[in-house]
Coordinates of N, CA and C in Angstrom, one line a residue:
M1 N -45.4 -52.1 64.4 CA -45.8 -51.8 63.4 C -45.1 -50.7 62.4
K2 N -44.8 -50.9 61.3 CA -44.2 -49.9 60.5 C -45.0 -49.1 60.0
P3 N -44.9 -47.6 59.5 CA -45.9 -46.8 58.7 C -45.9 -47.4 57.2
R4 N -47.0 -47.5 57.0 CA -47.3 -47.8 55.2 C -46.9 -46.4 54.4
L5 N -46.6 -46.7 53.2 CA -46.2 -45.7 52.3 C -46.5 -46.1 51.0
N6 N -47.6 -45.5 50.2 CA -48.2 -46.0 49.1 C -47.4 -44.6 48.1
V7 N -46.8 -45.4 46.9 CA -46.1 -44.3 45.9 C -46.3 -45.2 44.6
H8 N -46.3 -44.3 43.8 CA -46.3 -44.3 42.2 C -45.0 -44.4 41.7
I9 N -44.7 -45.6 41.2 CA -43.2 -45.5 40.4 C -43.5 -45.8 39.0
S10 N -42.4 -45.5 38.1 CA -42.2 -46.2 36.8 C -42.2 -47.6 36.4
H11 N -42.9 -47.7 35.5 CA -42.8 -49.4 35.3 C -41.3 -50.1 35.2
E12 N -40.6 -49.3 34.6 CA -39.1 -49.8 34.6 C -38.6 -49.9 36.2
L13 N -38.8 -49.1 37.0 CA -38.3 -49.2 38.1 C -39.0 -50.3 38.8
S14 N -40.3 -50.5 38.8 CA -41.0 -51.2 39.5 C -40.5 -52.9 39.2
E15 N -40.0 -53.0 37.7 CA -39.5 -54.2 37.2 C -38.0 -54.5 38.0
R16 N -37.4 -53.5 38.1 CA -36.1 -53.4 38.9 C -36.3 -53.8 40.4
V17 N -37.2 -53.2 41.1 CA -37.6 -53.7 42.4 C -37.8 -55.4 42.5
E18 N -38.7 -55.6 41.7 CA -39.2 -56.9 41.4 C -38.0 -58.0 41.3
I19 N -37.1 -57.5 40.4 CA -36.1 -58.6 40.2 C -35.0 -58.7 41.3
A20 N -35.0 -57.5 42.1 CA -34.1 -57.2 43.2 C -34.7 -58.3 44.4
A21 N -36.1 -58.2 44.7 CA -36.9 -58.9 45.3 C -37.1 -60.4 45.3
R22 N -36.5 -60.9 44.2 CA -36.5 -62.4 43.9 C -35.4 -63.0 44.5
R23 N -34.4 -62.3 45.4 CA -33.4 -63.0 45.7 C -33.9 -63.6 47.2
P24 N -33.3 -64.9 47.5 CA -33.8 -65.1 49.0 C -33.5 -64.3 50.1
G25 N -34.8 -64.2 51.0 CA -34.7 -63.4 52.0 C -34.8 -61.9 51.6
V26 N -35.5 -61.6 50.2 CA -35.3 -60.1 50.0 C -36.9 -59.7 49.9
T27 N -37.1 -58.7 50.3 CA -38.7 -58.6 50.2 C -38.6 -56.9 49.1
K28 N -39.8 -56.5 48.5 CA -39.8 -55.5 47.9 C -39.8 -54.3 48.7
A29 N -40.2 -54.4 50.2 CA -40.2 -53.3 51.2 C -38.7 -53.3 51.5
A30 N -37.8 -54.4 51.7 CA -36.6 -54.2 51.9 C -35.7 -53.4 50.8
V31 N -36.0 -53.6 49.6 CA -35.5 -53.1 48.6 C -35.5 -51.7 48.5
V32 N -36.9 -51.2 48.9 CA -37.3 -49.9 48.6 C -36.7 -49.1 49.8
E33 N -36.9 -49.7 51.3 CA -36.2 -49.3 52.1 C -34.6 -48.6 52.3
A34 N -33.8 -49.8 51.7 CA -32.4 -49.7 51.4 C -32.3 -48.5 50.5
A35 N -33.0 -48.5 49.6 CA -33.0 -47.3 48.6 C -33.1 -46.1 48.9
L36 N -34.4 -46.1 50.1 CA -34.5 -44.6 50.5 C -33.2 -44.2 51.5
L37 N -32.9 -45.1 52.3 CA -31.8 -45.0 53.4 C -30.6 -44.6 52.6
G38 N -30.2 -45.4 51.5 CA -29.0 -44.7 50.4 C -29.3 -43.2 50.2
F39 N -30.4 -43.1 49.5 CA -30.8 -41.5 49.1 C -30.5 -40.5 50.4
F40 N -31.0 -40.9 51.4 CA -31.2 -39.8 52.5 C -29.8 -40.2 53.3
S41 N -28.9 -40.9 52.9 CA -27.4 -41.1 53.6 C -26.6 -39.8 53.2
K42 N -25.6 -39.4 54.2 CA -24.7 -38.5 54.1 C -23.7 -38.6 52.8
E43 N -23.5 -40.1 52.6 CA -22.7 -40.8 51.6 C -23.0 -40.4 50.2
F44 N -24.3 -40.6 50.1 CA -25.2 -40.0 48.9 C -25.1 -38.8 48.6
D45 N -25.2 -37.8 49.7 CA -24.9 -36.5 49.4 C -23.8 -36.3 48.9
D46 N -22.7 -36.8 49.7 CA -21.4 -36.5 49.2 C -21.2 -36.7 47.9
Q47 N -21.8 -37.8 47.3 CA -21.5 -38.4 46.0 C -21.9 -37.2 45.0
R48 N -23.0 -37.1 45.3 CA -24.1 -36.2 44.5 C -23.4 -34.7 44.3
D49 N -22.9 -34.2 45.6 CA -22.4 -32.8 45.6 C -20.8 -32.9 44.9
G50 N -20.3 -34.0 45.0 CA -19.0 -34.3 44.3 C -19.1 -34.1 42.9
A51 N -20.3 -35.0 42.4 CA -20.5 -34.8 41.0 C -20.7 -33.6 40.3
L52 N -21.6 -32.8 41.3 CA -22.2 -31.4 41.1 C -20.7 -30.8 40.9
I53 N -20.1 -30.9 41.9 CA -19.0 -29.9 41.6 C -17.8 -29.9 40.8
R54 N -17.7 -31.3 40.4 CA -16.9 -31.6 39.2 C -17.4 -31.0 37.8
R55 N -18.9 -31.1 37.7 CA -19.5 -30.5 36.6 C -19.4 -28.7 36.6
L56 N -19.4 -28.4 37.8 CA -19.5 -26.8 38.0 C -18.1 -26.6 37.7
D57 N -17.0 -27.2 38.0 CA -15.7 -27.0 37.7 C -15.3 -26.9 36.0
R58 N -15.9 -28.1 35.4 CA -15.6 -28.3 34.0 C -16.5 -27.0 33.3
I59 N -17.5 -26.6 33.8 CA -18.4 -25.2 33.2 C -17.5 -24.1 33.4
G60 N -17.0 -24.1 34.3 CA -16.0 -22.9 35.0 C -14.8 -22.9 33.7
R61 N -14.2 -24.0 33.7 CA -12.9 -23.8 33.0 C -13.4 -23.4 31.3
Q62 N -14.4 -24.3 30.9 CA -15.2 -23.9 29.7 C -15.4 -22.2 29.6
Y63 N -15.9 -21.8 30.4 CA -16.3 -20.4 30.5 C -15.2 -19.5 30.5
D64 N -14.0 -20.1 31.3 CA -12.8 -19.3 31.2 C -12.1 -19.4 29.9
R65 N -12.1 -20.5 29.0 CA -11.6 -20.6 27.8 C -12.7 -19.6 26.7
L66 N -14.0 -19.6 26.8 CA -14.8 -18.9 26.3 C -14.3 -17.4 26.4
E67 N -14.3 -16.9 27.5 CA -14.1 -15.7 27.7 C -12.6 -15.2 27.1
R68 N -11.7 -16.3 27.5 CA -10.3 -15.9 26.9 C -10.3 -15.9 25.3
N69 N -11.2 -16.7 24.5 CA -11.3 -16.5 23.3 C -11.8 -15.3 22.7
L70 N -13.0 -14.9 23.5 CA -13.9 -13.6 23.1 C -12.8 -12.6 23.4
S71 N -12.1 -12.2 24.1 CA -11.2 -11.4 24.6 C -9.9 -11.3 23.3
I72 N -9.6 -12.4 23.1 CA -8.7 -12.4 21.7 C -9.1 -12.0 20.4
T73 N -10.5 -12.2 20.4 CA -11.3 -11.9 19.4 C -11.5 -10.2 19.2
S74 N -11.9 -10.1 20.4 CA -12.2 -8.6 20.5 C -10.8 -7.8 20.1
E75 N -9.9 -8.3 20.7 CA -8.6 -7.5 20.6 C -8.4 -7.5 19.2
T76 N -8.4 -8.4 18.7 CA -7.8 -8.8 17.0 C -8.8 -7.9 16.3
L77 N -10.1 -7.8 16.4 CA -10.6 -6.8 15.7 C -10.4 -5.3 15.8
A78 N -10.1 -5.0 17.1 CA -10.0 -3.9 17.6 C -8.6 -3.3 16.9
L79 N -7.6 -4.1 17.0 CA -6.2 -3.7 16.1 C -6.5 -3.6 15.0
Y80 N -7.1 -4.9 14.3 CA -7.2 -4.4 12.8 C -8.0 -3.1 12.5
V81 N -9.3 -2.7 13.0 CA -9.9 -1.8 12.9 C -9.0 -0.4 12.9
R82 N -8.2 -0.3 14.0 CA -7.3 0.7 14.3 C -6.3 0.8 13.2
F83 N -5.7 -0.3 12.8 CA -4.4 -0.2 11.8 C -5.3 0.3 10.1
F84 N -6.7 -0.2 10.0 CA -7.4 0.1 8.9 C -7.7 1.4 8.5
L85 N -8.0 1.9 9.7 CA -8.6 3.4 9.9 C -7.2 4.3 9.8
T86 N -6.1 3.8 9.9 CA -4.9 4.7 10.4 C -4.5 4.7 8.6
V87 N -4.5 3.6 8.2 CA -3.6 3.8 6.8 C -4.8 4.0 5.8
T88 N -6.0 4.0 6.0 CA -7.0 4.3 4.8 C -7.1 5.7 4.7
P89 N -6.8 6.4 3.4 CA -7.0 7.6 3.6 C -8.4 8.2 3.2
P90 N -8.9 9.2 3.6 CA -10.3 9.7 3.2 C -10.5 9.9 1.6
L91 N -11.7 9.5 0.9 CA -12.2 9.6 -0.3 C -12.5 10.9 -0.9
P92 N -11.9 11.4 -2.0 CA -13.0 12.6 -2.7 C -14.3 12.4 -2.6
N93 N -14.7 13.5 -2.3 CA -16.4 13.5 -2.5 C -17.2 13.0 -3.9
A94 N -16.2 13.3 -4.9 CA -16.8 12.6 -6.1 C -16.8 11.0 -6.2
D95 N -16.0 10.3 -5.3 CA -15.7 8.9 -5.3 C -16.5 8.2 -4.3
Q96 N -17.1 9.1 -3.5 CA -18.1 8.3 -2.1 C -19.1 7.7 -2.8
D97 N -19.8 7.9 -3.6 CA -20.9 6.9 -4.0 C -20.6 5.8 -4.9
A98 N -19.5 5.7 -5.4 CA -18.9 4.3 -6.0 C -18.3 3.6 -5.1
A99 N -17.8 4.1 -4.0 CA -17.1 3.6 -2.9 C -18.2 2.9 -1.9
R100 N -19.4 3.5 -1.8 CA -20.4 3.0 -0.8 C -21.2 1.8 -1.6
A101 N -21.3 1.8 -2.9 CA -21.8 0.9 -3.7 C -20.9 -0.4 -3.5
L102 N -19.7 -0.1 -3.8 CA -18.4 -1.1 -3.9 C -18.6 -1.7 -2.3
G103 N -18.7 -1.2 -1.3 CA -18.6 -1.5 0.0 C -19.7 -2.5 0.2
K104 N -20.9 -1.8 -0.1 CA -22.3 -2.7 0.2 C -21.9 -4.1 -0.4
E105 N -21.6 -4.2 -1.8 CA -21.3 -5.2 -2.5 C -20.4 -6.1 -1.7
R106 N -19.3 -5.8 -1.2 CA -18.4 -6.5 -0.7 C -18.8 -7.1 0.8
F107 N -19.6 -6.2 1.4 CA -20.3 -6.7 2.6 C -21.2 -7.8 2.4
E108 N -21.9 -7.6 1.4 CA -22.9 -8.8 1.2 C -22.1 -10.0 0.9
Y109 N -21.3 -10.0 0.1 CA -20.2 -11.0 0.0 C -19.9 -11.5 1.2
F110 N -19.3 -10.7 2.1 CA -18.9 -11.1 3.4 C -19.7 -12.0 4.2
V111 N -20.9 -11.2 4.3 CA -21.9 -11.9 5.2 C -22.1 -13.3 4.6
G112 N -22.4 -13.2 3.2 CA -22.6 -14.7 2.6 C -21.7 -15.7 2.9
Q113 N -20.4 -15.4 2.9 CA -19.1 -16.1 3.1 C -19.6 -16.4 4.4
L114 N -19.6 -15.6 5.5 CA -19.8 -16.0 6.9 C -20.6 -16.9 7.2
A115 N -22.0 -16.6 6.6 CA -23.0 -17.7 6.8 C -22.5 -19.2 6.0
R116 N -21.9 -19.3 5.2 CA -21.6 -20.5 4.4 C -20.5 -21.3 5.5
R117 N -19.6 -20.6 6.1 CA -18.8 -21.1 6.9 C -19.4 -21.6 8.3
I118 N -20.2 -20.7 8.7 CA -20.8 -21.2 10.0 C -22.0 -22.2 10.0
A119 N -22.6 -22.5 8.8 CA -23.3 -23.3 8.3 C -22.7 -24.7 8.3
G120 N -21.6 -24.3 7.6 CA -20.7 -25.7 7.5 C -20.0 -26.2 8.4
G121 N -19.8 -25.5 9.6 CA -19.1 -25.8 10.6 C -17.5 -25.6 10.7
R122 N -17.2 -24.6 9.6 CA -15.8 -24.5 9.3 C -15.2 -23.3 10.4
N123 N -13.7 -23.7 10.7 CA -13.3 -22.5 11.4 C -12.2 -21.8 10.6
M124 N -12.2 -20.6 10.4 CA -11.2 -20.0 9.7 C -9.8 -20.2 9.9
I125 N -9.6 -19.9 11.4 CA -8.4 -20.0 12.0 C -7.7 -21.4 11.8
R126 N -8.3 -22.4 11.9 CA -7.8 -23.8 11.7 C -7.5 -23.9 10.4
D127 N -8.6 -23.2 9.1 CA -8.3 -23.4 7.7 C -6.9 -22.8 7.9
V128 N -6.9 -21.7 8.0 CA -5.3 -20.9 7.9 C -4.2 -21.6 8.4
L129 N -4.3 -21.9 9.6 CA -3.1 -23.0 10.1 C -3.0 -24.0 9.4
E130 N -4.0 -24.5 8.8 CA -3.7 -25.9 8.0 C -2.9 -25.7 6.5
E131 N -3.4 -24.2 6.1 CA -2.8 -24.0 4.7 C -1.1 -23.3 4.7
V132 N -1.1 -22.5 5.8 CA 0.5 -22.2 6.0 C 1.2 -22.9 6.7
S133 N 2.3 -23.4 6.0 CA 3.3 -24.0 6.8 C 4.3 -23.5 7.6
A134 N 4.6 -24.4 8.6 CA 5.3 -23.7 9.9 C 7.1 -23.5 9.3
D135 N 7.1 -23.9 8.2 CA 8.7 -24.0 7.7 C 9.0 -22.6 7.6
E136 N 10.1 -22.3 8.5 CA 10.5 -20.7 8.3 C 11.2 -20.6 6.9
S137 N 11.8 -21.6 6.3 CA 12.4 -21.3 5.1 C 11.4 -20.8 4.0
E138 N 10.3 -21.1 4.2 CA 9.4 -20.5 3.2 C 9.1 -19.1 3.4
F139 N 9.5 -18.5 4.6 CA 9.3 -17.1 5.0 C 10.4 -16.3 5.0
F140 N 11.5 -16.9 5.2 CA 12.7 -15.9 5.6 C 13.9 -16.6 4.6
T141 N 14.7 -16.0 4.4 CA 16.2 -16.4 3.7 C 17.1 -16.7 4.9
E142 N 18.1 -17.5 4.2 CA 19.0 -18.4 5.3 C 19.5 -17.5 6.4
T143 N 19.9 -16.1 5.8 CA 20.6 -15.1 6.7 C 19.4 -14.8 8.0
E144 N 18.2 -14.6 7.5 CA 17.2 -14.2 8.5 C 16.9 -15.3 9.6
I145 N 17.1 -16.5 8.8 CA 16.8 -17.6 9.9 C 18.2 -17.7 11.0
D146 N 19.4 -17.6 10.3 CA 20.5 -17.6 11.1 C 20.2 -16.8 12.1
A147 N 20.0 -15.2 11.7 CA 19.7 -14.0 12.9 C 18.4 -14.5 14.1
L148 N 17.5 -15.1 13.5 CA 16.4 -15.4 14.1 C 16.8 -16.5 15.6
R149 N 17.5 -17.5 14.8 CA 18.3 -18.4 15.8 C 19.1 -17.9 16.9
N150 N 20.1 -16.9 16.5 CA 20.7 -16.1 17.4 C 19.9 -15.2 18.5
V151 N 19.0 -14.8 18.0 CA 18.2 -14.1 18.7 C 17.5 -14.9 19.9
R152 N 16.9 -16.0 19.5 CA 16.5 -16.9 20.2 C 17.5 -17.6 21.5
G153 N 18.5 -17.8 20.9 CA 19.7 -18.4 21.7 C 19.9 -17.3 23.0
Q154 N 19.9 -16.1 22.3 CA 20.2 -15.0 23.3 C 19.3 -14.6 24.3
Q155 N 18.0 -15.1 24.0 CA 16.6 -14.9 24.6 C 16.5 -16.1 25.9
A156 N 17.1 -17.3 25.5 CA 17.2 -18.3 26.2 C 18.3 -18.1 27.4
N157 N 19.5 -17.3 26.9 CA 20.6 -17.5 27.9 C 20.8 -15.5 28.3
P158 N 19.7 -15.1 28.8 CA 19.7 -13.8 28.9 C 20.9 -13.0 29.5
G159 N 22.0 -13.6 29.9 CA 23.1 -13.0 30.7 C 24.3 -12.9 29.5
E160 N 24.0 -13.6 28.4 CA 25.1 -13.6 27.4 C 24.9 -12.5 26.3
G161 N 26.1 -12.1 25.6 CA 25.5 -11.3 24.4 C 25.3 -9.9 24.8
A162 N 25.1 -9.2 23.8 CA 24.7 -7.7 24.0 C 23.4 -7.4 24.8
T163 N 23.3 -6.3 25.4 CA 22.4 -5.9 26.0 C 21.5 -5.0 25.3
Q164 N 20.1 -5.1 25.5 CA 19.3 -4.4 24.5 C 19.1 -3.0 25.3
E165 N 19.3 -1.7 24.3 CA 19.3 -0.3 25.1 C 17.6 0.1 25.1
A166 N 17.2 0.7 26.1 CA 16.1 1.3 26.1 C 15.4 1.8 24.9
G167 N 14.4 1.7 24.4 CA 13.5 2.1 23.3 C 13.9 1.5 22.1
D168 N 14.8 0.0 22.2 CA 14.9 -1.0 21.1 C 13.9 -1.7 21.5
E169 N 13.1 -2.1 20.5 CA 12.1 -3.0 20.5 C 11.9 -4.0 19.3

């Protein structure tokens, strides 16, 4: 005689067991026993582990992209602040109160714009890339475009043309 096991299962699962047991020669006990054997089998563990590994790999790739994007954003901000602090001359004492008031007003405007963009799900980089045309003729003269093409050609074939001296960048 086999051991008896009493369990409580959901109504949905119970209905599925009933449907499976309607087949000729199949009992509810056989359906439950087959399901438990499958659950405890090495193959089930391998399938579950494989699915888990795939999910972890996907999460790892997403994390790597987030880390890269955060690094780019941090570096961009640091370069901007360094540039801004380098080129901005100090204000005379008489103008500092007016500058603080204007700075506060501009910062409040900036925070409002930021809040609206985030709430609207907009992305500044995507917006800028859509607005800016990639056509070189809008940014350079024909002479400059030809010079760029020549430089690109030399970079593609590093053994040809003039050599770059140390210090030229």
